[in-house]
Coordinates of C-alpha atoms in Angstrom, one line a residue:
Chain A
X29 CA 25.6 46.9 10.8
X30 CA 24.4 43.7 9.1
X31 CA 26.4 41.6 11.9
X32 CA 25.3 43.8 14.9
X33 CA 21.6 43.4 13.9
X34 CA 22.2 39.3 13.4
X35 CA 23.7 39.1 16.7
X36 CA 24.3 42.2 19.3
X37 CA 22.5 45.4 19.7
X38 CA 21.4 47.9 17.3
X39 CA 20.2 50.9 18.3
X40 CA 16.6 52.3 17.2
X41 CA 18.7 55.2 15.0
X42 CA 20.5 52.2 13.3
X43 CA 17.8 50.2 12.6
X44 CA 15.8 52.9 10.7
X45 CA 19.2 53.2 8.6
X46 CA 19.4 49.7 8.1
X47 CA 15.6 49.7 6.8
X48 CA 16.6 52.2 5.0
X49 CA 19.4 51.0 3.2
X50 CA 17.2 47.4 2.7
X51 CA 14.1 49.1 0.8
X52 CA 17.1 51.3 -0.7
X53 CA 17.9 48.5 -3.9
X54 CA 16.5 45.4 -4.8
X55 CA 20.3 44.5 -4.8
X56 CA 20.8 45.8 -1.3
X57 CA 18.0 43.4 -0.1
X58 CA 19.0 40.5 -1.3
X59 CA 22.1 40.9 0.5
X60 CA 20.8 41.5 3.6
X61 CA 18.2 38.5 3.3
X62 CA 20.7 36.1 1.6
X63 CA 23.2 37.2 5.0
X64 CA 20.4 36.6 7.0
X65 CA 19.5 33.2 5.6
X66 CA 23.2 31.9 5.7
X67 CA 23.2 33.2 9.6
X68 CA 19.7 31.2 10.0
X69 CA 21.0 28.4 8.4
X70 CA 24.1 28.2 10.2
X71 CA 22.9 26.3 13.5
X72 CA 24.2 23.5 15.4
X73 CA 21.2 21.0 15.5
X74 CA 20.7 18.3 17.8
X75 CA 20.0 14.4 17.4
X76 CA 18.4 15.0 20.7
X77 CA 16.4 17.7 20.0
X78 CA 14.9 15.5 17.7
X79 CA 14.8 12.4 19.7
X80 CA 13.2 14.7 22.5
X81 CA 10.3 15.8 19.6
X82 CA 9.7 12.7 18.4
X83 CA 8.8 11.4 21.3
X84 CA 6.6 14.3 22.2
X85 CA 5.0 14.0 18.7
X86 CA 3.9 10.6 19.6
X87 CA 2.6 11.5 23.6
X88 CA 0.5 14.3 21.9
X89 CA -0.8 12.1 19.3
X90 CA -1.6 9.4 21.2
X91 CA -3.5 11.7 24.1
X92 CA -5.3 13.6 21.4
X93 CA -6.6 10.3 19.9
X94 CA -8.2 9.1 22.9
X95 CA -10.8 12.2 22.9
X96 CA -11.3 11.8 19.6
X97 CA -14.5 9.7 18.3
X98 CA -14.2 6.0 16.8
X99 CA -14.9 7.4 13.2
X100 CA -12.0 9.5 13.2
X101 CA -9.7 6.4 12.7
X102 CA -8.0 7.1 9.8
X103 CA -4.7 7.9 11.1
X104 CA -3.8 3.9 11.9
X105 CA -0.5 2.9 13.0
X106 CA 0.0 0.0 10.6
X107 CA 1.9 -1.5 12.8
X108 CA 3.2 -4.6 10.3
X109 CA 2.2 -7.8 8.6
X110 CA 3.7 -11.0 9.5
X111 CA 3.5 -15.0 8.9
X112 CA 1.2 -17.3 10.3
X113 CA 1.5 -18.6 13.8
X114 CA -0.8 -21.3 13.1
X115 CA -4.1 -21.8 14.6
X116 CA -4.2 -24.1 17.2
X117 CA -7.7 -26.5 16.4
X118 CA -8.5 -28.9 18.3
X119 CA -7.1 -27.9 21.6
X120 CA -9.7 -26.8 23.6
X121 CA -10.0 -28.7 26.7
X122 CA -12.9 -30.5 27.5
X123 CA -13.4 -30.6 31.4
X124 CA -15.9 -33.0 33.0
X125 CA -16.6 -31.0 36.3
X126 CA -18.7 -33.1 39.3
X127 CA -20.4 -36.1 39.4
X128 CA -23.7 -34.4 41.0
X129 CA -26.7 -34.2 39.2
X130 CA -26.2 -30.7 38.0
X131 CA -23.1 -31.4 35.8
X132 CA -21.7 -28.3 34.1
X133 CA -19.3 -28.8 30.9
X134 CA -16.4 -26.8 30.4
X135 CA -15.0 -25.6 27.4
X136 CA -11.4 -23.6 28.0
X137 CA -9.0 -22.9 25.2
X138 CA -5.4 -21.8 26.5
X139 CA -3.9 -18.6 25.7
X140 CA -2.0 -18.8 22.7
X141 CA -5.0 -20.6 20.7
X142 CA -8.3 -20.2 19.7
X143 CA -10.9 -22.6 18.8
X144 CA -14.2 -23.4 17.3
X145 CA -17.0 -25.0 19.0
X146 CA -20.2 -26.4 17.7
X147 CA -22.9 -26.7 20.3
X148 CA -25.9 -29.2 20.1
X149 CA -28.3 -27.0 19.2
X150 CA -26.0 -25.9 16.2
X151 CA -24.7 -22.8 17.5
X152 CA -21.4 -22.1 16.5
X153 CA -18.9 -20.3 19.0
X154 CA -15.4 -19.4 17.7
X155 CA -13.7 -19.0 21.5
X156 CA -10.6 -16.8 21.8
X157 CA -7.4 -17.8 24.0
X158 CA -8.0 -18.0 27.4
X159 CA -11.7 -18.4 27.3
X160 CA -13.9 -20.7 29.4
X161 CA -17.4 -21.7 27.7
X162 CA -19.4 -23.7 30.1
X163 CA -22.9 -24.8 30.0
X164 CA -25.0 -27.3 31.6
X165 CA -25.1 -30.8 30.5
X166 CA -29.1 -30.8 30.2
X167 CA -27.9 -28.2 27.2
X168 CA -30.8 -28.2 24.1
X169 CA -32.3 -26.9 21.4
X170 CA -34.9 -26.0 24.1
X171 CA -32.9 -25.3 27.1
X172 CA -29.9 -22.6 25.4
X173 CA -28.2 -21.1 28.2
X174 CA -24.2 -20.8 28.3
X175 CA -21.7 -18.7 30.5
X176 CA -18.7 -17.1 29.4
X177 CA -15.6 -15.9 30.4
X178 CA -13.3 -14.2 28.1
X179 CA -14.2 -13.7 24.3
X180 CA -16.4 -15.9 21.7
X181 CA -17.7 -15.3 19.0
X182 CA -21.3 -16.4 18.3
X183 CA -23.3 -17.4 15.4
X184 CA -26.7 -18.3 17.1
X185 CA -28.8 -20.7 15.1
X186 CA -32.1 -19.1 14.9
X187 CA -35.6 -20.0 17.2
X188 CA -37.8 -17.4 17.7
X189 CA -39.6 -19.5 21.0
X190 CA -36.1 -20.5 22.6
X191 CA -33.9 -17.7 23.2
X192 CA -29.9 -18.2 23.6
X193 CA -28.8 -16.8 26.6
X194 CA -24.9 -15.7 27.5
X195 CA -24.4 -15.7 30.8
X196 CA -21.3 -13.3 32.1
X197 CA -20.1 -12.0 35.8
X198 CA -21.7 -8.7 34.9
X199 CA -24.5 -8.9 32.3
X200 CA -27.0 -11.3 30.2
X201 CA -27.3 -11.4 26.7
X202 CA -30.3 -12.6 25.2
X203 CA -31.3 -13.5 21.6
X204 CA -32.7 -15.3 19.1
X205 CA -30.7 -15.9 16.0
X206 CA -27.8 -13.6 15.6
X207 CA -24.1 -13.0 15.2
X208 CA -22.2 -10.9 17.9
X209 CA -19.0 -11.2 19.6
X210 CA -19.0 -11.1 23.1
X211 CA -15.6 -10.0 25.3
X212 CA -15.1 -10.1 29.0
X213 CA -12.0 -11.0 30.1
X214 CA -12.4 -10.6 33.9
X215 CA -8.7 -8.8 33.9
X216 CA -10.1 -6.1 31.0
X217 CA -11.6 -2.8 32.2
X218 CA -13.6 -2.7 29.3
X219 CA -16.1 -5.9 28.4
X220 CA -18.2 -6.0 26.5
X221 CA -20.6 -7.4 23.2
X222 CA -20.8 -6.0 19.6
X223 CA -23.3 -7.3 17.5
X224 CA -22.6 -8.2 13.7
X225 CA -26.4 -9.2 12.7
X226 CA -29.9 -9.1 13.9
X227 CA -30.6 -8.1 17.5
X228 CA -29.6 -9.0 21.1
X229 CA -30.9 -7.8 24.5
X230 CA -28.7 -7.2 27.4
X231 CA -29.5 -7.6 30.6
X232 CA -27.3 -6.2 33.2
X233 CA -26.7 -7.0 37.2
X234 CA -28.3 -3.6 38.2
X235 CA -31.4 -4.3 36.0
X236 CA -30.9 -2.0 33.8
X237 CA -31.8 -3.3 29.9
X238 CA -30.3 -2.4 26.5
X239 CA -31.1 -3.1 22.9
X240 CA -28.2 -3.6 20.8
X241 CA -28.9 -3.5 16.9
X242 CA -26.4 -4.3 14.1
X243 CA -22.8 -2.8 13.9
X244 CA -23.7 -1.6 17.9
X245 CA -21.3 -1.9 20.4
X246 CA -22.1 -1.8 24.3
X247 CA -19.3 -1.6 26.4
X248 CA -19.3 -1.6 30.5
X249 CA -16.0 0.3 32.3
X250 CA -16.0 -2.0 34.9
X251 CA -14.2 0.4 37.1
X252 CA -17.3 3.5 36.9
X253 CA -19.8 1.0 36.4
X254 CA -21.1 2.8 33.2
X255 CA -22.4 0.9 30.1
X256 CA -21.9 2.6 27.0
X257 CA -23.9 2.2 23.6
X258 CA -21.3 2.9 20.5
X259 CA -21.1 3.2 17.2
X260 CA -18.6 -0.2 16.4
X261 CA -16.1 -1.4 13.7
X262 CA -17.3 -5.0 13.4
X263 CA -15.0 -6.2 11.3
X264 CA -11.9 -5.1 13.5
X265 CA -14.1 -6.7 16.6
X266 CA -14.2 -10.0 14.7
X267 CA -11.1 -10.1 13.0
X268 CA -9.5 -12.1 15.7
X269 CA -11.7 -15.3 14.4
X270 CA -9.5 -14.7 11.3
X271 CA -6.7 -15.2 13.1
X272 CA -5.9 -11.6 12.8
X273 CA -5.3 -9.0 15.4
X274 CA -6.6 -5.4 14.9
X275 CA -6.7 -2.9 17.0
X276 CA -8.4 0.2 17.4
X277 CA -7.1 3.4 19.8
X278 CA -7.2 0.7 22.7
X279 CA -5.0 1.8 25.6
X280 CA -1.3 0.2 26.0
X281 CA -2.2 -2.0 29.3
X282 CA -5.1 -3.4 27.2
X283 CA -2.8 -4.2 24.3
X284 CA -0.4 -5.8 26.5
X285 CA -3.1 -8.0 27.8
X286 CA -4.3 -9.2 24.7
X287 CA -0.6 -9.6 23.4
X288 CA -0.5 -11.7 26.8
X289 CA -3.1 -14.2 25.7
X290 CA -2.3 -14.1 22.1
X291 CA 0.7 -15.5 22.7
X292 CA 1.2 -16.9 25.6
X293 CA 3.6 -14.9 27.6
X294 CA 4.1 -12.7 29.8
X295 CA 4.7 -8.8 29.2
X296 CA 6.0 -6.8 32.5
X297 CA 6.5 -2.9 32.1
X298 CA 6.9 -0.5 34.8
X299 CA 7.3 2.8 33.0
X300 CA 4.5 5.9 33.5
X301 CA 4.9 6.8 30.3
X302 CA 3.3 3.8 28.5
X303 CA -0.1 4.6 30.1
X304 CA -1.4 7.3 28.3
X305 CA -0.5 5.5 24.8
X306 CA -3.0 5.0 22.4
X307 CA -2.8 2.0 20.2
X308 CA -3.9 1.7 16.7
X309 CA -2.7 -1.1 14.2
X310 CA -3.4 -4.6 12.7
X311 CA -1.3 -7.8 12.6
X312 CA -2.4 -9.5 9.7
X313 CA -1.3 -13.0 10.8
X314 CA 0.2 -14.3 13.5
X315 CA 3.4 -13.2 13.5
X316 CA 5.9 -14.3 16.4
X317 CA 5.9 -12.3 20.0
X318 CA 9.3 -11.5 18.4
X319 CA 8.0 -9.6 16.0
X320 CA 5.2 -7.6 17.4
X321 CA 7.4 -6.7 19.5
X322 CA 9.7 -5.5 17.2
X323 CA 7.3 -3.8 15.4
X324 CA 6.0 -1.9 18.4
X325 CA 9.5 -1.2 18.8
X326 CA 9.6 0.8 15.6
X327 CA 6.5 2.9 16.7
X328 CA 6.6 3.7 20.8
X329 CA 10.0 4.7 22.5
X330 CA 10.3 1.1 24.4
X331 CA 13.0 -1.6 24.2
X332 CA 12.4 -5.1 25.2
X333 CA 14.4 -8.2 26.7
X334 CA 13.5 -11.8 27.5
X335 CA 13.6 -12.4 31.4
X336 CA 12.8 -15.7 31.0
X337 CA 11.2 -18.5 29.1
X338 CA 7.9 -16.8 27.5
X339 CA 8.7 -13.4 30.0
X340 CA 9.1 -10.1 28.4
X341 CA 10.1 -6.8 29.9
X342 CA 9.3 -3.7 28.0
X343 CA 11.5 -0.6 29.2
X344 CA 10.8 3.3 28.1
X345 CA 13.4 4.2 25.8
X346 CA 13.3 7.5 24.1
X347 CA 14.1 7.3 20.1
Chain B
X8 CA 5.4 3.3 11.8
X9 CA 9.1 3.9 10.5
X10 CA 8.5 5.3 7.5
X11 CA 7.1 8.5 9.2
X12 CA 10.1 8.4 12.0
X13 CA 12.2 8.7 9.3
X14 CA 10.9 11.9 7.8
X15 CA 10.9 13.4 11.1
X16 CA 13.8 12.5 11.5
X17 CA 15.1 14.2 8.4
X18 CA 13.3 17.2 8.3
X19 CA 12.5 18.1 11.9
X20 CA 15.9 20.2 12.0
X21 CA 16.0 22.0 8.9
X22 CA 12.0 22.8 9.3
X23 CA 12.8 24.0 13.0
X24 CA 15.6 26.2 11.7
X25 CA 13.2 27.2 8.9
X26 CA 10.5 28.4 11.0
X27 CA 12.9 29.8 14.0
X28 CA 13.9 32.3 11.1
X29 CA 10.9 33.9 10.9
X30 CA 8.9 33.7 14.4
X31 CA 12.9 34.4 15.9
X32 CA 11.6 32.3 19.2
X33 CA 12.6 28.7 19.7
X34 CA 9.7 26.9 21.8
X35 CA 7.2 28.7 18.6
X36 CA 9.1 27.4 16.2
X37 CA 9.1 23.8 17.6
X38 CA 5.1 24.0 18.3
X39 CA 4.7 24.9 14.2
X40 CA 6.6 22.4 13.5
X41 CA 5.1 19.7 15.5
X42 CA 1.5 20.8 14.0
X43 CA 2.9 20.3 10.6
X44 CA 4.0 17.2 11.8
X45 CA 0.7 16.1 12.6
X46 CA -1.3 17.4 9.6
X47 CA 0.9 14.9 7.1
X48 CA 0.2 12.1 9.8
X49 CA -3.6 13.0 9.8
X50 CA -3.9 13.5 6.5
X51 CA -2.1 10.9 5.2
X52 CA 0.4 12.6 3.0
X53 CA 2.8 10.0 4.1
X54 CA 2.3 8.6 0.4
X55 CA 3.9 11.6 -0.9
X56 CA 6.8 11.2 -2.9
X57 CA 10.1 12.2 -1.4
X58 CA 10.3 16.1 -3.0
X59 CA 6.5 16.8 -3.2
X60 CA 6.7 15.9 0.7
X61 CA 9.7 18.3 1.6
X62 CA 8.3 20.9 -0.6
X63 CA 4.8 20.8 1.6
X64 CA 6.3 19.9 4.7
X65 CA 8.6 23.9 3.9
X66 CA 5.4 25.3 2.8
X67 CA 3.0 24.4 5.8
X68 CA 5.5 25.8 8.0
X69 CA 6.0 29.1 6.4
X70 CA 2.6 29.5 6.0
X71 CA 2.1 28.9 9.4
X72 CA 4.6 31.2 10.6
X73 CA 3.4 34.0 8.5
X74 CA -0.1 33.4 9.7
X75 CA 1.5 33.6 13.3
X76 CA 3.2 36.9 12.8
X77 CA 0.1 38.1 11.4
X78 CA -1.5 37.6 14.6
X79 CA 1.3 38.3 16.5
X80 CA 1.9 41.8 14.7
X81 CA -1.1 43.7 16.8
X82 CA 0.2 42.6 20.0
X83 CA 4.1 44.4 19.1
X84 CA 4.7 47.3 20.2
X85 CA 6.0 50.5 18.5
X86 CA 9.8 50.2 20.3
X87 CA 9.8 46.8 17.3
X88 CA 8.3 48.8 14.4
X89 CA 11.8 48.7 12.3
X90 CA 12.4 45.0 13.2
X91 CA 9.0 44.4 12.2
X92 CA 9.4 46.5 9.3
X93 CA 12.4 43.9 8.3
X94 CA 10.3 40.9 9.1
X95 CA 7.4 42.1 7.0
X96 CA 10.3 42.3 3.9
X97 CA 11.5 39.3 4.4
X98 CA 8.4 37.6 4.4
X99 CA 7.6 39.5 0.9
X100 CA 10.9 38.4 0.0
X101 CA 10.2 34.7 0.4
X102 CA 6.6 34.7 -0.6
X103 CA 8.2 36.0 -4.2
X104 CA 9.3 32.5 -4.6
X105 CA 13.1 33.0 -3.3
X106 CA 14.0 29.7 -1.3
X107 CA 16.4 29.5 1.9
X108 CA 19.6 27.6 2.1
X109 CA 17.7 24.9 4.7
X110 CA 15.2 24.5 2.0
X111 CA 18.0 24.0 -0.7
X112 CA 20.9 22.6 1.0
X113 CA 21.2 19.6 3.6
X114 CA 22.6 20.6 6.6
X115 CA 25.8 18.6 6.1
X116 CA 26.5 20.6 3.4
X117 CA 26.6 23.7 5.6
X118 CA 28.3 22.5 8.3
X119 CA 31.1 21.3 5.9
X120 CA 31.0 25.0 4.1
X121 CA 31.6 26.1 7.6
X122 CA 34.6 24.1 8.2
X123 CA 36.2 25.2 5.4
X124 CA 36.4 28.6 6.7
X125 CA 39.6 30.4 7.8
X126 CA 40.0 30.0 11.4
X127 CA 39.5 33.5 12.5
X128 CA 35.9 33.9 10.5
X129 CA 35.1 29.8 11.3
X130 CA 36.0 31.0 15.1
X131 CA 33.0 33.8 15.3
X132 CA 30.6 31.8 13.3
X133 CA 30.7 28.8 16.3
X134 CA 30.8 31.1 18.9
X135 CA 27.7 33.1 17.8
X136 CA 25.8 30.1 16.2
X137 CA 27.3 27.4 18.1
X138 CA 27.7 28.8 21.4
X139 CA 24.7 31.2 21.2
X140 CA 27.2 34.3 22.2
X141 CA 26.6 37.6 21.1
X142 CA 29.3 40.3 19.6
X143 CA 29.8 41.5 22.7
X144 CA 30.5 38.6 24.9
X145 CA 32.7 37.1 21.9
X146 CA 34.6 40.4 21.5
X147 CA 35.8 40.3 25.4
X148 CA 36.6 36.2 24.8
X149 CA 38.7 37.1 22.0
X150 CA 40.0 40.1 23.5
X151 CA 39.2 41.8 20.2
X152 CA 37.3 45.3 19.5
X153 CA 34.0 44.5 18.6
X154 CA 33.7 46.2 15.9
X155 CA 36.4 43.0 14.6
X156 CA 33.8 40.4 15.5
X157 CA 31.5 42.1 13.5
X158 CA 33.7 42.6 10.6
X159 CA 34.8 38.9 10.8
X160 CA 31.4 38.3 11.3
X161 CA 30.4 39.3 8.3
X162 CA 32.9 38.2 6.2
X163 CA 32.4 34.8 7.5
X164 CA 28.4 35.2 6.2
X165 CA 29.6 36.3 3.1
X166 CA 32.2 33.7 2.4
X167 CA 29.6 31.0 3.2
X168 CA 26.9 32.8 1.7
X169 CA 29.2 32.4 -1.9
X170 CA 30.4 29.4 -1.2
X171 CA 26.8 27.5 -0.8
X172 CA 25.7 29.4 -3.6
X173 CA 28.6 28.5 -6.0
X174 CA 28.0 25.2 -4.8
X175 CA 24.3 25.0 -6.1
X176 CA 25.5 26.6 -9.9
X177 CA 27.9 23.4 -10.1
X178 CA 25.5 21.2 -9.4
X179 CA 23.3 23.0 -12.4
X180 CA 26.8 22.8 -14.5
X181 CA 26.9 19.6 -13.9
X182 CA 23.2 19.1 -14.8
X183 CA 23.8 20.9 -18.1
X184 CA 27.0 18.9 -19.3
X185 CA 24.9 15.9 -18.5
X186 CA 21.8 16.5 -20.8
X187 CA 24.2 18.1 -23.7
X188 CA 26.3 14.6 -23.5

């Protein structure tokens, strides 16, 4: 009767006996449960049941974490901690551009480095790879206008009757003395500033006007249009000065950009299935492409080959 | 992170198997399990050591399963009463403290007990649990009487049943000739 009610029919007389007979002894019920528990036990499992889990474990986490707010970010995918890569100083390029009366000079630092600039009106701006800083040669302690593209870092020195202006394709930011970091890579969806001290104004193409106080972030989704005034994690928004690379729940074709100018290279994926990843993690120092890599390897279901010289192709590959 | 790969890796079977025996329904058992998943990655029991882990990753998933029947229970109807009636004992049965064999044992060990059956009780066992056949359909494969299966059926359990369970009172010999040397 035990074996029929594991695995075939028992009819509704011979399950009230077998009830029966359970509640009958203590004795009696441990042999039925200890049955049943060798019968539970006793099933085939699957690598690729687990495989298949995993992997949908990870899609649910990472969807889920995109909804959830920027204080919830406990639940970090260290990703790993590697060796220095070495910061590149001194290789920004100075470019002369014109020989005309309104002569504009050009900061640029290549992917793969970052660099520190001092300006004349002792500004400093720490400039992140692939970022163009150029300003006007008539450049002062009265006249403090620059334009951006990409990310810097700003530590404004302070006059109250001569405002620093950063210049970007989609907004102004105005201030007097302040630190704030300023992204807008023209290939990022999201741009925008987050301010580590004192105050800045923002001024966007559509006239609209935003005051941004201290551990503030404003972001613009360049593909609604919408600016967005956030609570921020300054320290993982300026870490990259350090040299080091955190990230916060930023989606995967953002990660792979940055990767991109980090390093230097080139990262082609074609699969669906990265998109709706969620990213959390820290490098803590320049580690190689090779290891990122390999670390990301360890967390997301993707494998990676070299094409080419500085060309990496990530392919979905379930664990 | 593959720390926490690794301890789904080891544990998502067993706690599957674990909660399929109480909620009986497979795609159930594999939603519990992925919550408990997620509460030790939210929660950051990660740092757990290795036992304290697998003893709350077994408990989380009992608990939810019995919370789950709870709720289930109103919706059953009175044609389940007796199954239900053997559900709500074996819950009682576990809660007293007894453990299952996929909390106790590792898998491999089972399979291996399995193996070592005679042919003729090893052959039921991978038909049902292997093959997912019931008495019936095993009995006309066989060409047997049913009411064979089910005798070899039970036999099998009960060979395994002593078998695992012997195992576990060696390892405890063993324990005790160890602390007495």
């Amino acid at each position: 009767m035990i074996s029929r009610y594991l695995n075939g029919d028992l009819s509704r007389t011979e399950q009230e006996k077998l009830v029966n007979w359970i509640k009958d002894s203590p004795k009696n019920q441990r042999l039925f449960f200890e049955l049943k528990d060798v019968w539970d036990a006793s099933h085939e499992g699957s690598n690729e049941k687990v495989n298949e889990q995993l992997l949908k474990f990870y899609r649910k986490q990472a969807t889920q974490k995109r909804t959830k707010s920027i204080s919830s970010w406990k639940s970090v995918i260290a990703v790993a901690a590697i060796l220095v890569f070495g910061l590149v100083i001194g290789s920004v390029m100075q470019i002369q551009f014109g020989q005309d009366n309104s002569q504009l000079e050009s900061f640029y630092v290549p992917k793969g480095s970052r660099s520190e600039v001092t300006l004349a009106d002792g500004t400093k701006v720490n400039l992140n790879s692939n970022s163009y800083l150029k300003f006007d040669t008539h450049f002062s302690k009265n006249n403090r206008i620059v334009h951006l593209e990409g990310e810097a870092y700003f530590e404004v020195k302070s006059d109250k009757n001569h405002p620093f202006t950063v210049q970007t394709n989609n907004f102004d930011i105005v201030v007097t003395g302040t630190k704030f970091n300023v992204s807008n890579y023209d290939d990022d969806q999201l741009i925008g500033a987050t301010l580590a001290e004192g105050k800045i104004e923002l001024f966007t193409d559509d006239h609209q006007q935003f005051e941004i106080k201290p551990g503030e972030k404003i972001s613009l989704d360049r593909k609604t249009n919408h600016y967005e005034l956030n609570e921020a994690d300054v320290k993982s928004e300026t870490a990259w000065i350090n040299s080091e690379f955190i990230f916060k729940e930023i989606p995967f074709p953002d990660l792979i950009k940055r990767l991109e100018r980090w390093y230097d290279v080139q990262i082609s994926y074609s699969s669906n299935e990265f998109n709706e990843m969620v990213y959390s993690g820290s490098f803590k120092n320049q580690e190689t492409i090779w290891q990122v890599l390999d670390a990301l390897k360890l967390t997301t279901p993707i494998d990676y080959e070299k094409i080419s010289f500085r060309k990496f192709k990530l392919n979905y590959k379930p664990m | 992170m593959s720390d926490f790969d690794h301890i789904f890796r080891k544990y998502h079977n067993l706690l599957y198997l674990y909660a399929n025996k109480f909620v009986r329904n497979e795609s159930i058992s594999l939603d519990i399990v992925q919550d408990v998943f997620a509460s030790i990655w939210e929660k950051g029991k990660l740092e757990l050591h290795d036992e304290h882990l697998k003893a709350y990753l077994f408990n989380a998933v009992k608990n939810s399963c019995f919370n789950y029947l709870k709720h289930e229970r109103v919706v059953q109807d009175h044609q389940q009463r007796n199954i239900e009636r053997i559900m709500q004992l074996e819950q009682k049965y576990y809660k007293s403290g007894e453990q299952s064999l996929i909390e106790k044992e590792n898998l491999d060990k089972i399979y291996k007990a399995i193996n070592a059956l005679s042919v003729i009780n090893r052959e039921v066992i991978e038909l049902s649990r292997f093959e997912g056949l019931k008495n019936k359909e095993i009995a006309k494969k066989l060409k047997l009487p049913v009411r064979t299966v089910e005798t070899r059926l039970f036999r099998a359990l009960s060979e395994l049943k002593e078998k695992l369970s012997k195992n576990n009172l060696r390892i405890l010999l063993n324990i005790c000739v160890l602390i007495k040397s």
